[in-house]
Amino acid sequence: TYAAPWTVYAMAWSHRYDPQAQFRLAIGSYVERYSNSIQIIKKRPSDQAEDLRAMNDTNLPPCSSTSQQDTSQMYKACEFDHPYPCTKVLWNPDISTNGRDMVATTGDYLRLWNLEDDGSGTGTMNARREIMLNSNKKSDYCAPLTSFDWNETDPSLIGTASIDTTCTIWDITTQKAQTQLIAHEREVFDLAFAQGKDIFASVGADGSVRMFDLRRLDHSTIIYESPNGSPLLRLEWNKQDPNYLATFTEDSSMTFILDVRMPSTPVAELGSHNACVNATAWAPHSYCHICTAGDDSQALIWDLSSTSSRHVDESIPMPFMTETHNLNPILAYNAEGEINNLQWSTTQWDWISIVFRDKLQILRV
């Protein structure tokens, strides 16, 4: 557990190996004023005894001595100012030696920040803003950006979603918009790339999930429309099977699992939350596991398959249970407050991070 000096909302795991840290995360403040902050949090490498104890004692409450030890091992490596609360933060998916150590953020603009070790030998870092991109060149006014995604196949591409109904695909190498399109009839709340560099989907206040292909932008495919037109807030592509994605509506305790090959009707509906869902995350290493979190302070892990034996590389359709409405989570964690965000580490698959109030908490699956 790490305690920040403000309410935490945005959060992301680093993809890059750091010899001075077991892992790194970026977190963003949610303070209703112009001046906000981004912090880079590192965890010092722990010895094998501490790892073994954590593995054997997964049910310790958050206020246990182990949690306090973890707090001392997690430290702020860097902090820098950010205008307005950051709606999302992501690390550069390019982990090659040529790729720079960068984070991107959205709020009023899309910004990219370069991170470098400060040479102190303590693991602390310096941050410098490298790029700031505004999609509205005709005016000083900027429509706030609600979310974005960094393409993992082609890290030069970033897609942003805006309240002005548009999605913009940026080439950060040239620092120019590759394309901008009116994606929805109302505000766009999220955008995410599928596997590869061409397919992405978006959700918005009009209650639709729309899929786009950068090679054919003259049309889009509506793959789902929410009942009563309720706004859809977030979407997450399945990391192992790009036919599936997850989304949820505003003020709803349900998460919908969609199959792009079967539009209009969810193939599964996940309940069990007692308040609205705020975040979802597919397991990066498993085609059938997903975690959901919400205002009921619960993080729930679901197994969407009726079979547990399938190799990741096998292209077998996901065999969902027949009674999708009766699915129950296989694991549950109760936090000490309403969970605002959730991320599943893409490099260390047994770690999930959640944020509630001013706390960042790392959970072992």
Tab-separated table of N, CA and C in Angstrom, residues 173-271:
chain	number	residue	atom	x	y	z
A	173	THR	N	5.645	10.713	-33.675
A	173	THR	CA	6.945	10.950	-34.306
A	173	THR	C	6.938	12.274	-35.055
A	174	THR	N	5.868	12.504	-35.826
A	174	THR	CA	5.747	13.762	-36.562
A	174	THR	C	5.025	14.831	-35.755
A	175	GLN	N	4.416	14.417	-34.631
A	175	GLN	CA	3.630	15.301	-33.768
A	175	GLN	C	2.453	15.925	-34.522
A	176	LYS	N	1.870	15.132	-35.422
A	176	LYS	CA	0.726	15.590	-36.202
A	176	LYS	C	-0.407	14.571	-36.111
A	177	ALA	N	-1.630	15.067	-36.291
A	177	ALA	CA	-2.792	14.186	-36.296
A	177	ALA	C	-2.822	13.401	-37.605
A	178	GLN	N	-2.836	12.079	-37.490
A	178	GLN	CA	-2.933	11.238	-38.679
A	178	GLN	C	-4.354	11.260	-39.236
A	179	THR	N	-5.315	11.260	-38.327
A	179	THR	CA	-6.711	11.394	-38.728
A	179	THR	C	-7.540	11.842	-37.535
A	180	GLN	N	-8.608	12.537	-37.818
A	180	GLN	CA	-9.575	12.914	-36.784
A	180	GLN	C	-10.969	12.657	-37.334
A	181	LEU	N	-11.808	11.981	-36.566
A	181	LEU	CA	-13.125	11.639	-37.054
A	181	LEU	C	-14.174	11.882	-35.984
A	182	ILE	N	-15.363	12.230	-36.438
A	182	ILE	CA	-16.513	12.321	-35.535
A	182	ILE	C	-16.966	10.899	-35.262
A	183	ALA	N	-16.717	10.426	-34.047
A	183	ALA	CA	-16.898	9.011	-33.738
A	183	ALA	C	-18.281	8.703	-33.177
A	184	HIS	N	-18.866	9.664	-32.454
A	184	HIS	CA	-20.145	9.426	-31.786
A	184	HIS	C	-21.038	10.653	-31.937
A	185	GLU	N	-22.286	10.475	-31.558
A	185	GLU	CA	-23.233	11.585	-31.628
A	185	GLU	C	-23.099	12.509	-30.424
A	186	ARG	N	-22.521	11.990	-29.354
A	186	ARG	CA	-22.293	12.790	-28.155
A	186	ARG	C	-20.843	12.570	-27.699
A	187	GLU	N	-20.546	12.918	-26.442
A	187	GLU	CA	-19.178	12.820	-25.948
A	187	GLU	C	-18.616	11.400	-26.083
A	188	VAL	N	-17.318	11.327	-26.396
A	188	VAL	CA	-16.616	10.040	-26.431
A	188	VAL	C	-15.896	9.877	-25.094
A	189	PHE	N	-16.115	8.740	-24.440
A	189	PHE	CA	-15.558	8.550	-23.100
A	189	PHE	C	-14.336	7.636	-23.070
A	190	ASP	N	-14.154	6.793	-24.089
A	190	ASP	CA	-12.985	5.908	-24.073
A	190	ASP	C	-12.683	5.437	-25.485
A	191	LEU	N	-11.423	5.079	-25.687
A	191	LEU	CA	-10.934	4.544	-26.958
A	191	LEU	C	-9.881	3.509	-26.643
A	192	ALA	N	-9.873	2.410	-27.407
A	192	ALA	CA	-8.864	1.367	-27.183
A	192	ALA	C	-8.556	0.660	-28.488
A	193	PHE	N	-7.260	0.404	-28.702
A	193	PHE	CA	-6.822	-0.364	-29.864
A	193	PHE	C	-6.987	-1.853	-29.584
A	194	ALA	N	-7.352	-2.603	-30.627
A	194	ALA	CA	-7.315	-4.059	-30.558
A	194	ALA	C	-5.893	-4.508	-30.876
A	195	GLN	N	-5.674	-5.807	-31.030
A	195	GLN	CA	-4.372	-6.286	-31.458
A	195	GLN	C	-4.072	-5.726	-32.846
A	196	GLY	N	-2.793	-5.452	-33.107
A	196	GLY	CA	-2.440	-4.831	-34.371
A	196	GLY	C	-2.545	-3.325	-34.280
A	197	LYS	N	-2.343	-2.647	-35.412
A	197	LYS	CA	-2.288	-1.188	-35.386
A	197	LYS	C	-3.487	-0.509	-36.017
A	198	ASP	N	-4.415	-1.266	-36.626
A	198	ASP	CA	-5.454	-0.646	-37.431
A	198	ASP	C	-6.834	-0.602	-36.785
A	199	ILE	N	-7.168	-1.567	-35.946
A	199	ILE	CA	-8.516	-1.661	-35.396
A	199	ILE	C	-8.572	-0.985	-34.027
A	200	PHE	N	-9.569	-0.123	-33.840
A	200	PHE	CA	-9.813	0.434	-32.513
A	200	PHE	C	-11.315	0.588	-32.320
A	201	ALA	N	-11.716	0.713	-31.072
A	201	ALA	CA	-13.129	0.879	-30.738
A	201	ALA	C	-13.269	2.033	-29.761
A	202	SER	N	-14.477	2.566	-29.696
A	202	SER	CA	-14.742	3.681	-28.786
A	202	SER	C	-16.129	3.518	-28.180
A	203	VAL	N	-16.319	4.150	-27.026
A	203	VAL	CA	-17.627	4.190	-26.366
A	203	VAL	C	-17.910	5.626	-25.970
A	204	GLY	N	-19.215	5.928	-25.780
A	204	GLY	CA	-19.535	7.303	-25.452
A	204	GLY	C	-20.889	7.494	-24.818
A	205	ALA	N	-21.259	8.773	-24.697
A	205	ALA	CA	-22.493	9.151	-24.018
A	205	ALA	C	-23.734	8.746	-24.800
A	206	ASP	N	-23.576	8.408	-26.086
A	206	ASP	CA	-24.732	7.950	-26.861
A	206	ASP	C	-25.048	6.476	-26.617
A	207	GLY	N	-24.243	5.815	-25.774
A	207	GLY	CA	-24.530	4.438	-25.392
A	207	GLY	C	-24.122	3.385	-26.398
A	208	SER	N	-23.243	3.727	-27.329
A	208	SER	CA	-22.836	2.767	-28.355
A	208	SER	C	-21.359	2.410	-28.253
A	209	VAL	N	-21.055	1.173	-28.692
A	209	VAL	CA	-19.676	0.743	-28.912
A	209	VAL	C	-19.460	0.725	-30.417
A	210	ARG	N	-18.494	1.474	-30.890
A	210	ARG	CA	-18.251	1.567	-32.331
A	210	ARG	C	-16.829	1.119	-32.644
A	211	MET	N	-16.709	0.336	-33.709
A	211	MET	CA	-15.415	-0.210	-34.107
A	211	MET	C	-14.979	0.428	-35.422
A	212	PHE	N	-13.707	0.802	-35.483
A	212	PHE	CA	-13.147	1.495	-36.644
A	212	PHE	C	-11.923	0.748	-37.159
A	213	ASP	N	-11.648	0.951	-38.451
A	213	ASP	CA	-10.456	0.401	-39.094
A	213	ASP	C	-9.739	1.564	-39.766
A	214	LEU	N	-8.496	1.812	-39.360
A	214	LEU	CA	-7.750	2.940	-39.905
A	214	LEU	C	-7.559	2.842	-41.412
A	215	ARG	N	-7.680	1.640	-41.965
A	215	ARG	CA	-7.533	1.470	-43.415
A	215	ARG	C	-8.815	1.803	-44.168
A	216	ARG	N	-9.952	1.861	-43.439
A	216	ARG	CA	-11.248	2.133	-44.070
A	216	ARG	C	-12.083	3.005	-43.125
A	217	LEU	N	-11.754	4.263	-43.078
A	217	LEU	CA	-12.409	5.155	-42.118
A	217	LEU	C	-13.700	5.771	-42.661
A	218	ASP	N	-14.134	5.337	-43.842
A	218	ASP	CA	-15.365	5.883	-44.397
A	218	ASP	C	-16.598	5.336	-43.682
A	219	HIS	N	-16.428	4.307	-42.862
A	219	HIS	CA	-17.566	3.797	-42.101
A	219	HIS	C	-17.076	3.162	-40.801
A	220	SER	N	-18.005	2.971	-39.875
A	220	SER	CA	-17.704	2.276	-38.624
A	220	SER	C	-18.778	1.227	-38.392
A	221	THR	N	-18.517	0.312	-37.465
A	221	THR	CA	-19.459	-0.747	-37.137
A	221	THR	C	-19.938	-0.557	-35.709
A	222	ILE	N	-21.247	-0.449	-35.532
A	222	ILE	CA	-21.821	-0.380	-34.181
A	222	ILE	C	-22.005	-1.821	-33.703
A	223	ILE	N	-21.246	-2.207	-32.701
A	223	ILE	CA	-21.314	-3.600	-32.243
A	223	ILE	C	-22.174	-3.767	-30.991
A	224	TYR	N	-22.554	-2.659	-30.367
A	224	TYR	CA	-23.440	-2.767	-29.214
A	224	TYR	C	-24.040	-1.404	-28.911
A	225	GLU	N	-25.308	-1.403	-28.510
A	225	GLU	CA	-25.962	-0.202	-28.008
A	225	GLU	C	-26.623	-0.545	-26.679
A	226	SER	N	-26.347	0.260	-25.672
A	226	SER	CA	-26.816	-0.045	-24.323
A	226	SER	C	-28.324	0.139	-24.218
A	227	PRO	N	-28.950	-0.620	-23.318
A	227	PRO	CA	-30.391	-0.447	-23.081
A	227	PRO	C	-30.691	0.993	-22.638
A	228	ASN	N	-31.738	1.554	-23.178
A	228	ASN	CA	-32.180	2.916	-22.831
A	228	ASN	C	-31.152	3.984	-23.199
A	229	GLY	N	-30.142	3.602	-23.989
A	229	GLY	CA	-29.148	4.586	-24.405
A	229	GLY	C	-28.267	5.094	-23.293
A	230	SER	N	-28.111	4.315	-22.227
A	230	SER	CA	-27.270	4.733	-21.099
A	230	SER	C	-25.825	4.925	-21.550
A	231	PRO	N	-25.152	5.983	-21.097
A	231	PRO	CA	-23.769	6.215	-21.508
A	231	PRO	C	-22.857	5.045	-21.139
A	232	LEU	N	-21.987	4.668	-22.061
A	232	LEU	CA	-20.949	3.661	-21.807
A	232	LEU	C	-19.665	4.392	-21.473
A	233	LEU	N	-19.032	4.000	-20.363
A	233	LEU	CA	-17.919	4.792	-19.831
A	233	LEU	C	-16.545	4.295	-20.244
A	234	ARG	N	-16.354	2.977	-20.289
A	234	ARG	CA	-15.030	2.417	-20.573
A	234	ARG	C	-15.168	1.167	-21.427
A	235	LEU	N	-14.080	0.826	-22.140
A	235	LEU	CA	-14.035	-0.468	-22.809
A	235	LEU	C	-12.635	-1.029	-22.719
A	236	GLU	N	-12.554	-2.370	-22.696
A	236	GLU	CA	-11.277	-3.078	-22.582
A	236	GLU	C	-11.286	-4.245	-23.560
A	237	TRP	N	-10.282	-4.286	-24.441
A	237	TRP	CA	-10.131	-5.430	-25.338
A	237	TRP	C	-9.495	-6.597	-24.598
A	238	ASN	N	-9.949	-7.800	-24.912
A	238	ASN	CA	-9.307	-9.011	-24.416
A	238	ASN	C	-7.902	-9.094	-25.012
A	239	LYS	N	-6.904	-9.274	-24.140
A	239	LYS	CA	-5.512	-9.260	-24.605
A	239	LYS	C	-5.143	-10.510	-25.412
A	240	GLN	N	-5.859	-11.606	-25.189
A	240	GLN	CA	-5.514	-12.864	-25.842
A	240	GLN	C	-6.452	-13.224	-26.993
A	241	ASP	N	-7.660	-12.719	-26.967
A	241	ASP	CA	-8.636	-13.013	-28.013
A	241	ASP	C	-9.328	-11.720	-28.412
A	242	PRO	N	-8.906	-11.106	-29.526
A	242	PRO	CA	-9.418	-9.775	-29.891
A	242	PRO	C	-10.869	-9.766	-30.346
A	243	ASN	N	-11.529	-10.905	-30.330
A	243	ASN	CA	-12.960	-10.919	-30.643
A	243	ASN	C	-13.811	-10.418	-29.475
A	244	TYR	N	-13.206	-10.354	-28.287
A	244	TYR	CA	-13.983	-10.030	-27.088
A	244	TYR	C	-13.538	-8.705	-26.472
A	245	LEU	N	-14.510	-7.972	-25.975
A	245	LEU	CA	-14.203	-6.764	-25.205
A	245	LEU	C	-15.237	-6.605	-24.095
A	246	ALA	N	-14.872	-5.802	-23.111
A	246	ALA	CA	-15.732	-5.566	-21.951
A	246	ALA	C	-16.079	-4.090	-21.877
A	247	THR	N	-17.291	-3.790	-21.425
A	247	THR	CA	-17.707	-2.410	-21.237
A	247	THR	C	-18.746	-2.350	-20.122
A	248	PHE	N	-19.032	-1.143	-19.645
A	248	PHE	CA	-20.068	-0.972	-18.617
A	248	PHE	C	-20.685	0.408	-18.760
A	249	THR	N	-21.912	0.519	-18.274
A	249	THR	CA	-22.647	1.777	-18.397
A	249	THR	C	-22.517	2.615	-17.129
A	250	GLU	N	-22.925	3.849	-17.253
A	250	GLU	CA	-22.887	4.783	-16.134
A	250	GLU	C	-23.810	4.304	-15.008
A	251	ASP	N	-23.308	4.362	-13.781
A	251	ASP	CA	-24.086	4.033	-12.583
A	251	ASP	C	-24.704	2.639	-12.638
A	252	SER	N	-23.965	1.684	-13.219
A	252	SER	CA	-24.470	0.309	-13.320
A	252	SER	C	-23.521	-0.638	-12.606
A	253	SER	N	-24.086	-1.685	-12.004
A	253	SER	CA	-23.275	-2.697	-11.320
A	253	SER	C	-22.920	-3.858	-12.249
A	254	MET	N	-23.316	-3.761	-13.524
A	254	MET	CA	-23.097	-4.839	-14.477
A	254	MET	C	-21.936	-4.518	-15.419
A	255	THR	N	-21.177	-5.556	-15.780
A	255	THR	CA	-20.159	-5.469	-16.825
A	255	THR	C	-20.602	-6.352	-17.981
A	256	PHE	N	-20.547	-5.819	-19.193
A	256	PHE	CA	-20.996	-6.556	-20.373
A	256	PHE	C	-19.786	-7.073	-21.156
A	257	ILE	N	-19.811	-8.355	-21.502
A	257	ILE	CA	-18.794	-8.959	-22.350
A	257	ILE	C	-19.376	-9.089	-23.753
A	258	LEU	N	-18.700	-8.485	-24.733
A	258	LEU	CA	-19.191	-8.452	-26.107
A	258	LEU	C	-18.302	-9.288	-27.020
A	259	ASP	N	-18.926	-9.887	-28.027
A	259	ASP	CA	-18.220	-10.610	-29.088
A	259	ASP	C	-18.464	-9.832	-30.374
A	260	VAL	N	-17.399	-9.319	-30.996
A	260	VAL	CA	-17.564	-8.462	-32.172
A	260	VAL	C	-18.169	-9.226	-33.343
A	261	ARG	N	-18.116	-10.569	-33.299
A	261	ARG	CA	-18.713	-11.372	-34.363
A	261	ARG	C	-20.213	-11.534	-34.185
A	262	MET	N	-20.705	-11.197	-32.994
A	262	MET	CA	-22.134	-11.301	-32.709
A	262	MET	C	-22.619	-9.980	-32.103
A	263	PRO	N	-22.806	-8.965	-32.943
A	263	PRO	CA	-23.170	-7.641	-32.435
A	263	PRO	C	-24.523	-7.639	-31.733
A	264	SER	N	-24.742	-6.582	-30.995
A	264	SER	CA	-26.027	-6.226	-30.383
A	264	SER	C	-26.293	-6.860	-29.022
A	265	THR	N	-25.887	-8.126	-28.823
A	265	THR	CA	-26.234	-8.805	-27.578
A	265	THR	C	-24.974	-9.241	-26.836
A	266	PRO	N	-24.831	-8.902	-25.562
A	266	PRO	CA	-23.668	-9.368	-24.798
A	266	PRO	C	-23.660	-10.892	-24.707
A	267	VAL	N	-22.461	-11.480	-24.754
A	267	VAL	CA	-22.343	-12.927	-24.569
A	267	VAL	C	-22.260	-13.282	-23.091
A	268	ALA	N	-22.014	-12.281	-22.246
A	268	ALA	CA	-22.035	-12.498	-20.797
A	268	ALA	C	-22.320	-11.173	-20.108
A	269	GLU	N	-23.010	-11.253	-18.977
A	269	GLU	CA	-23.264	-10.088	-18.138
A	269	GLU	C	-22.819	-10.441	-16.722
A	270	LEU	N	-21.872	-9.664	-16.202
A	270	LEU	CA	-21.273	-9.958	-14.904
A	270	LEU	C	-21.880	-9.047	-13.846
A	271	GLY	N	-22.540	-9.639	-12.872
A	271	GLY	CA	-23.126	-8.872	-11.781
A	271	GLY	C	-22.270	-8.982	-10.531
